[in-house]
mmCIF file of C-alpha atoms and ligand atoms in Angstrom:
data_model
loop_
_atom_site.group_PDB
_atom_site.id
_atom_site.type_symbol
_atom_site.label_atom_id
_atom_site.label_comp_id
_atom_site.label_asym_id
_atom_site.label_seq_id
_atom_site.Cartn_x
_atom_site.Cartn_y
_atom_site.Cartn_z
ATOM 1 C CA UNK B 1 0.000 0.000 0.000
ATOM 2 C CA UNK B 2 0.999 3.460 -0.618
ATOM 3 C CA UNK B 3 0.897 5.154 2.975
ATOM 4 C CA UNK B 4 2.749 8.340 4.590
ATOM 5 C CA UNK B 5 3.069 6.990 8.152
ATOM 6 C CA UNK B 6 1.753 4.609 11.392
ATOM 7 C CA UNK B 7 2.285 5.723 14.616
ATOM 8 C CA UNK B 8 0.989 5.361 18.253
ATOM 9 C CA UNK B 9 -1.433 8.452 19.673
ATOM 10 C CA UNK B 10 -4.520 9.586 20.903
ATOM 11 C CA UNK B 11 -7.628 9.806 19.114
ATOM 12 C CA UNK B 12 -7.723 13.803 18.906
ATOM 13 C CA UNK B 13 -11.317 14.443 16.775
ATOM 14 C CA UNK B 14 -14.574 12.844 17.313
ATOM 15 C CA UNK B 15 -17.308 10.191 19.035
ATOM 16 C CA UNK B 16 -13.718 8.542 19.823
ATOM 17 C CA UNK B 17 -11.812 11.642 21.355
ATOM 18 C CA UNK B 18 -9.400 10.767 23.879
ATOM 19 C CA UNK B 19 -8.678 7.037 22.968
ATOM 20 C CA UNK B 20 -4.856 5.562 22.310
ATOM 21 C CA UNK B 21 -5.042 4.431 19.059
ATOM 22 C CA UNK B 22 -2.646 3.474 16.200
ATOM 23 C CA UNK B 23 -2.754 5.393 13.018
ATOM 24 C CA UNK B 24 -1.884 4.336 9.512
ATOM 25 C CA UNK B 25 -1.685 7.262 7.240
ATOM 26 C CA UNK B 26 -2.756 5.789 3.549
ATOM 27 C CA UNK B 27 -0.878 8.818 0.869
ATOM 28 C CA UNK B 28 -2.793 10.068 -2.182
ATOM 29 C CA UNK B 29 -6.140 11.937 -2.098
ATOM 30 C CA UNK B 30 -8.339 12.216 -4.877
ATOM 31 C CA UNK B 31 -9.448 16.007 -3.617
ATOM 32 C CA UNK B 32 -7.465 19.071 -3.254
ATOM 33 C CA UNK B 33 -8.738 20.949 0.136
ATOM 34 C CA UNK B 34 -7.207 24.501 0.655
ATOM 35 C CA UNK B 35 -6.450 24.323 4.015
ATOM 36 C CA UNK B 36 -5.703 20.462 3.947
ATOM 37 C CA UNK B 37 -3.582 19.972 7.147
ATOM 38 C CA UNK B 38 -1.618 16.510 5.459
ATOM 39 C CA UNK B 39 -0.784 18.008 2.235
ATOM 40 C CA UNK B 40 2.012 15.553 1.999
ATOM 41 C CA UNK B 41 -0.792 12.873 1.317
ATOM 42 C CA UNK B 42 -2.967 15.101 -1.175
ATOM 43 C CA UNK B 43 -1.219 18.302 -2.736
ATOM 44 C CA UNK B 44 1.974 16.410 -2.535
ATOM 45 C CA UNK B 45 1.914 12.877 -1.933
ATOM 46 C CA UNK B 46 4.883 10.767 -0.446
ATOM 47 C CA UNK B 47 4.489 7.091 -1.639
ATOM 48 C CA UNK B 48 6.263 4.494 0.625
ATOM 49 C CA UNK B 49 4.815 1.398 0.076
ATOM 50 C CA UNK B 50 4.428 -1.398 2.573
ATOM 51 C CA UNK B 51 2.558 -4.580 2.285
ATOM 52 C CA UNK B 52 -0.661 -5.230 4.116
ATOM 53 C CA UNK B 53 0.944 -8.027 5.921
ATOM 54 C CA UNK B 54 4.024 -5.747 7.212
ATOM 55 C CA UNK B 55 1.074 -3.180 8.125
ATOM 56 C CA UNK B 56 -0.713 -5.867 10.252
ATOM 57 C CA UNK B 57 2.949 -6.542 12.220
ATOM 58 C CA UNK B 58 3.753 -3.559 12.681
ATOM 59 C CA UNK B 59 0.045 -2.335 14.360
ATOM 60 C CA UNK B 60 -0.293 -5.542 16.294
ATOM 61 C CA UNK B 61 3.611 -4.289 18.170
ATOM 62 C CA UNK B 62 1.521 -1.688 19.698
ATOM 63 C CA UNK B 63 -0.477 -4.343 21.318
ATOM 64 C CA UNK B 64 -3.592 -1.351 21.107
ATOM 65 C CA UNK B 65 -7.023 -2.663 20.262
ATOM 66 C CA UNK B 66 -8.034 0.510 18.279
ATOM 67 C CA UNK B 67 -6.746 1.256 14.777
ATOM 68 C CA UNK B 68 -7.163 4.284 12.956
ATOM 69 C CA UNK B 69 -6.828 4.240 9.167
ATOM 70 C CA UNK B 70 -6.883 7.483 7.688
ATOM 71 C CA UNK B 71 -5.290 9.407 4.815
ATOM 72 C CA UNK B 72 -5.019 10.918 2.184
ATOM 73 C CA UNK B 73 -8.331 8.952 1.215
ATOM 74 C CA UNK B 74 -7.871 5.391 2.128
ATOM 75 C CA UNK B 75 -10.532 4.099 -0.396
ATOM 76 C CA UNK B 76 -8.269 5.091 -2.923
ATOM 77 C CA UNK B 77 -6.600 1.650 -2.386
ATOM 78 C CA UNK B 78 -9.820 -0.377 -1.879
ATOM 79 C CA UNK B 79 -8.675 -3.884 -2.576
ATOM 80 C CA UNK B 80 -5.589 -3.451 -0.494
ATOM 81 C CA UNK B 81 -7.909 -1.434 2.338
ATOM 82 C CA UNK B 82 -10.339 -4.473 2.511
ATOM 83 C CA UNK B 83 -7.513 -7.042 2.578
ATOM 84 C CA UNK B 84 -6.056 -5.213 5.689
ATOM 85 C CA UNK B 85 -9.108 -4.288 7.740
ATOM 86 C CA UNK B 86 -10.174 -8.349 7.677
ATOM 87 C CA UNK B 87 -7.132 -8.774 9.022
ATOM 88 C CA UNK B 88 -6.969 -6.725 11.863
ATOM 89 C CA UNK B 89 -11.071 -7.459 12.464
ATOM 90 C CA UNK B 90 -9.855 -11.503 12.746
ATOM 91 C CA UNK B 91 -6.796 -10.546 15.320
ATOM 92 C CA UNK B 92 -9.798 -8.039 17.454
ATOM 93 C CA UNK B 93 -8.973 -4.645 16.470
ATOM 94 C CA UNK B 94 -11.375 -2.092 16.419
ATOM 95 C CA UNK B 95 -11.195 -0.210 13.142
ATOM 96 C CA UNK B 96 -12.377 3.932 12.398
ATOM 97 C CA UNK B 97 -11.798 4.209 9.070
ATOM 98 C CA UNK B 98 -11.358 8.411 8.190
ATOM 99 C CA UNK B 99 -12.846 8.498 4.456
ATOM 100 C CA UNK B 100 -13.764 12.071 2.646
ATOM 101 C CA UNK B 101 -16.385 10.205 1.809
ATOM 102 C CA UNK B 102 -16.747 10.007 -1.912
ATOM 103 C CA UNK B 103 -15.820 6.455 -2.562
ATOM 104 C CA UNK B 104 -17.952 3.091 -1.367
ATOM 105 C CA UNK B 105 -15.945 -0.193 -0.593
ATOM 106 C CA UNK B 106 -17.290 -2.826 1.278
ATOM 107 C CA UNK B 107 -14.934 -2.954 4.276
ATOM 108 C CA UNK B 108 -15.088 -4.701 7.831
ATOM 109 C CA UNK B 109 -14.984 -1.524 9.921
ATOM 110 C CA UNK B 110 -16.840 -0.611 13.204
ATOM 111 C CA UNK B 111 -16.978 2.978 12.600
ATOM 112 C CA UNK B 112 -17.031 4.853 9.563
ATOM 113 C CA UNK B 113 -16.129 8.642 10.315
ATOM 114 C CA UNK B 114 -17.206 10.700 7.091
ATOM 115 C CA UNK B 115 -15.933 14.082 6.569
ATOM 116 C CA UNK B 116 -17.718 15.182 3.599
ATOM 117 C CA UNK B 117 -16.093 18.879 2.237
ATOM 118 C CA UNK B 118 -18.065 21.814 2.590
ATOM 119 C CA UNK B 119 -17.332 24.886 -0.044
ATOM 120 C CA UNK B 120 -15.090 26.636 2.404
ATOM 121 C CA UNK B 121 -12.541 23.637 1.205
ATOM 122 C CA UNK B 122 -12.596 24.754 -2.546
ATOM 123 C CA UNK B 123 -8.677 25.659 -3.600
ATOM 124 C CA UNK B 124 -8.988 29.183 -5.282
ATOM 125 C CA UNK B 125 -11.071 29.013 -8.668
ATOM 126 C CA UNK B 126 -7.447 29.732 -10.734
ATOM 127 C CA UNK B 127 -6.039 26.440 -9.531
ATOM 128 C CA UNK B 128 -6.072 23.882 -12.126
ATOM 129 C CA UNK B 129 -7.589 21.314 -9.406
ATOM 130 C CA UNK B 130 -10.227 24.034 -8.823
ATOM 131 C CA UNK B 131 -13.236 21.809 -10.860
ATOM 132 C CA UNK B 132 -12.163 18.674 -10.239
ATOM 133 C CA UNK B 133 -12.559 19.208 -6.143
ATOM 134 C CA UNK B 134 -15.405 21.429 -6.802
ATOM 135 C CA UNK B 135 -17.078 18.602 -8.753
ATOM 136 C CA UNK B 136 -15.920 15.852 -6.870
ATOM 137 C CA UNK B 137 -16.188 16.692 -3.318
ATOM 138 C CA UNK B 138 -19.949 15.395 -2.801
ATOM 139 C CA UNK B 139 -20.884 12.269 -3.167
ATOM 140 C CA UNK B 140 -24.772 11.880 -1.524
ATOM 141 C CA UNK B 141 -24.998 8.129 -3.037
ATOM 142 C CA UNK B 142 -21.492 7.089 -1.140
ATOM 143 C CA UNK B 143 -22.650 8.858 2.256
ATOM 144 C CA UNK B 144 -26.053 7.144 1.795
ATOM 145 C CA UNK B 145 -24.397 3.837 1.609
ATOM 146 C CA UNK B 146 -22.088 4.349 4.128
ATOM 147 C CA UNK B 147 -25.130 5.449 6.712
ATOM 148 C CA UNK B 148 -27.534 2.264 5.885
ATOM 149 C CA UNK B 149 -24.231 -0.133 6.539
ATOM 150 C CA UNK B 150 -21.819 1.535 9.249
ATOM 151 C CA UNK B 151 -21.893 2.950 12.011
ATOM 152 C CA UNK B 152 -20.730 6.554 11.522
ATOM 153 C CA UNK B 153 -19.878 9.549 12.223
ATOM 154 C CA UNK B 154 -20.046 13.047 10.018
ATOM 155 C CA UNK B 155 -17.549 15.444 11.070
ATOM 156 C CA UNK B 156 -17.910 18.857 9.249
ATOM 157 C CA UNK B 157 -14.914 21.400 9.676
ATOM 158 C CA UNK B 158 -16.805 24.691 9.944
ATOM 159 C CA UNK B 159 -14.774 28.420 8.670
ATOM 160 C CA UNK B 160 -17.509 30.192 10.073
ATOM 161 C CA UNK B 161 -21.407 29.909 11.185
ATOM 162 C CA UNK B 162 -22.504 30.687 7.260
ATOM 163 C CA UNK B 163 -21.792 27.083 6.755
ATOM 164 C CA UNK B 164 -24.406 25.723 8.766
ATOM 165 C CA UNK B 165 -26.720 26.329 5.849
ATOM 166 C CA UNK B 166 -24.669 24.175 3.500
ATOM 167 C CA UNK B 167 -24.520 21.541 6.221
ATOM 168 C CA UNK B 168 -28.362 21.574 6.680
ATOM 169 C CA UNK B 169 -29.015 21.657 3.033
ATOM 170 C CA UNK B 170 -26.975 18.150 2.987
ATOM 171 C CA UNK B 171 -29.072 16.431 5.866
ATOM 172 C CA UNK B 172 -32.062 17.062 4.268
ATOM 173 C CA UNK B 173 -30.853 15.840 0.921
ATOM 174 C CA UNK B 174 -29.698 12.816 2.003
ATOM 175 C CA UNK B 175 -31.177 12.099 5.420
ATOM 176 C CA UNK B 176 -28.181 12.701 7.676
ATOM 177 C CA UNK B 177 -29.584 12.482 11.445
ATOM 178 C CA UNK B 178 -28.639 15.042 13.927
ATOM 179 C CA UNK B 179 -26.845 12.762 16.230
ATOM 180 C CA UNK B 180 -24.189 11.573 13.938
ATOM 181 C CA UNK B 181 -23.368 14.793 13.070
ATOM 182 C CA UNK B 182 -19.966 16.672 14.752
ATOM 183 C CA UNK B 183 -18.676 19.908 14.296
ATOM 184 C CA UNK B 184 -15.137 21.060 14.454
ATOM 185 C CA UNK B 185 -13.715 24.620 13.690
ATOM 186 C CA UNK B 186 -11.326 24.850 10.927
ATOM 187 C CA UNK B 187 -7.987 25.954 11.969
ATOM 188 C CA UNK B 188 -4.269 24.817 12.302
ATOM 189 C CA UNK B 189 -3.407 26.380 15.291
ATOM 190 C CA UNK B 190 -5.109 25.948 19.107
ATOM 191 C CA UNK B 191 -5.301 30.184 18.825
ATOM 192 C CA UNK B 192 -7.377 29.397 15.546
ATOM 193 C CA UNK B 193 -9.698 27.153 16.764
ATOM 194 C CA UNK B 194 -10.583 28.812 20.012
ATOM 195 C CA UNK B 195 -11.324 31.686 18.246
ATOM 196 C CA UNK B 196 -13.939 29.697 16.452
ATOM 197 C CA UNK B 197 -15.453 26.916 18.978
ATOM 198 C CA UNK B 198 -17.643 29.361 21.000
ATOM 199 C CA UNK B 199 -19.813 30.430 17.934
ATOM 200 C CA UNK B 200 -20.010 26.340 16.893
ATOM 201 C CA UNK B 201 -20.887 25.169 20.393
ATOM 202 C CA UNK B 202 -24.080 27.481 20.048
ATOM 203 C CA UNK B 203 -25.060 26.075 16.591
ATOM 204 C CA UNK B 204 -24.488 22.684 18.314
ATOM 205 C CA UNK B 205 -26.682 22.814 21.301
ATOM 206 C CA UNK B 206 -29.318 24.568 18.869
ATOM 207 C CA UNK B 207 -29.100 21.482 16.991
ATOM 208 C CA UNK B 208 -28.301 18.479 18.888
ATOM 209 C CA UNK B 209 -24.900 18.074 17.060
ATOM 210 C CA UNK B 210 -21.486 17.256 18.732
ATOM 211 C CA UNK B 211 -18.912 19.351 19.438
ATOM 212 C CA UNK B 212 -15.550 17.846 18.768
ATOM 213 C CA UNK B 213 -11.849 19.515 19.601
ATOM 214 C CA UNK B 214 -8.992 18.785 18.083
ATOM 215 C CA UNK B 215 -6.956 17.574 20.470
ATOM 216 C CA UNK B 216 -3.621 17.304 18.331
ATOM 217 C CA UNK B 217 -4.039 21.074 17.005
ATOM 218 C CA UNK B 218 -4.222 22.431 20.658
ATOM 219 C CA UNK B 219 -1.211 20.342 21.873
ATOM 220 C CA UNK B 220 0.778 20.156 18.905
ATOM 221 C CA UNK B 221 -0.005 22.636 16.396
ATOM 222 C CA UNK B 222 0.557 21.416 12.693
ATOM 223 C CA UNK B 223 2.931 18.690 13.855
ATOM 224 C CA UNK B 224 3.061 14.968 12.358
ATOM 225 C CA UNK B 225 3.399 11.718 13.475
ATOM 226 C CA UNK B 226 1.467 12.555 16.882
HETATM 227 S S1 SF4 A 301 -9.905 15.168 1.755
HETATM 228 FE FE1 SF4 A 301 -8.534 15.201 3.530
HETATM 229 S S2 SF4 A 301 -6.532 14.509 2.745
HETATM 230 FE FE2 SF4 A 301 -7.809 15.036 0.983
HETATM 231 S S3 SF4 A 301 -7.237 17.123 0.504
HETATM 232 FE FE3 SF4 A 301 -9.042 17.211 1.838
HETATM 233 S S4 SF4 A 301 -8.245 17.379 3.929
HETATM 234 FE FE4 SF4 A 301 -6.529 16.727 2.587
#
């Protein structure tokens, strides 16, 4: 598989905040988000390739029951991404798989945590990946499917309260309940986000949606591997 890195951490976003978990960072990303925070999976991709059986090794050293794979968009590698999460399923890992959500694979995961790309992720409209992102960065069939067969989670990184409407305007199109929604402010620094979380904490207790931090931002800032 073609991955960036695996390493030992915290869950920092999400239903699954706070839990040790081991990451595997799948590279490539078939979208092109401005403010992407692992542009050395999407804008520009390192590809070190390891097998799915050296992947499975190396996790099970941790001797940690959860297993994060994330990207990049891991359903760019579907075949290899099904192989692997059997795998660790049959040795009792729990497995989040992080997906932008715009490709369907039948995978054995126990939570599926979706975070579909709202406007404010559009790179400026003279960059040649402008239409493809544009185009590409909704797919209401693969969130369907993902909601009738996965538990799941939809966390939307918000730039400001205007995008509430956007996010609305996709739960009614496609039937997203309140509860699995979460909310997170876009930012890459813990001064960035706190400037941010009061105004989402309103919209989410005036909705029933979750809050989520970002644990890594606040402690490490941009940082990798942590
Ligand atoms: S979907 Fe994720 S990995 Fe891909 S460009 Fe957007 S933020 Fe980066």
């Amino acid at each position: 598989m073609k991955y960036s890195e695996l390493f030992y951490t915290i869950q920092g976003e999400g239903m699954l905040t706070g839990v040790p978990s081991v990451f595997f960072r799948t590279s490539y990303c078939n979208l092109r988000c401005i403010w992407c925070d692992t542009p050395y999976t999407s804008w520009e991709p390192e590809d070190k390739s390891i097998s799915v059986n050296k992947v499975v090794e190396e996790i099970t050293k941790y001797n940690c029951r959860y297993v994060v794979i994330t990207g990049g968009e891991p359903f760019l590698q579907a075949k290899e991404l099904m192989v692997l999460c059997h795998e660790l399923s049959e040795g009792g890992h729990h497995i989040t798989i992080e997906t932008n959500a715009t490709i369907y694979a039948d995978v054995s995961a126990h939570l599926i945590s979706m975070s579909p790309k709202l406007r404010n992720s559009n790179p400026k409209p003279s960059n040649r990946y402008f239409e493809m992102h544009q185009r590409e960065r909704i797919r209401a069939d693969v969130i369907h499917k993902f909601l009738d067969n996965y538990t799941c989670q939809l966390k939307f990184v918000m730039e400001t309260p205007k995008d509430l409407e956007e996010i609305q305007c996709l739960q009614l199109e496609i039937g997203i309940p309140n509860e699995a929604v979460v909310l997170m402010p876009q930012g890459i620094s813990a001064k960035e986000i706190q400037s941010k979380q009061e105004g989402i904490i309103k919209i989410c207790k005036q909705n029933g949606y979750r809050y989520s931090p970002r644990v890594h931002v606040d402690l490490w800032g941009n940082r990798r591997g942590v």
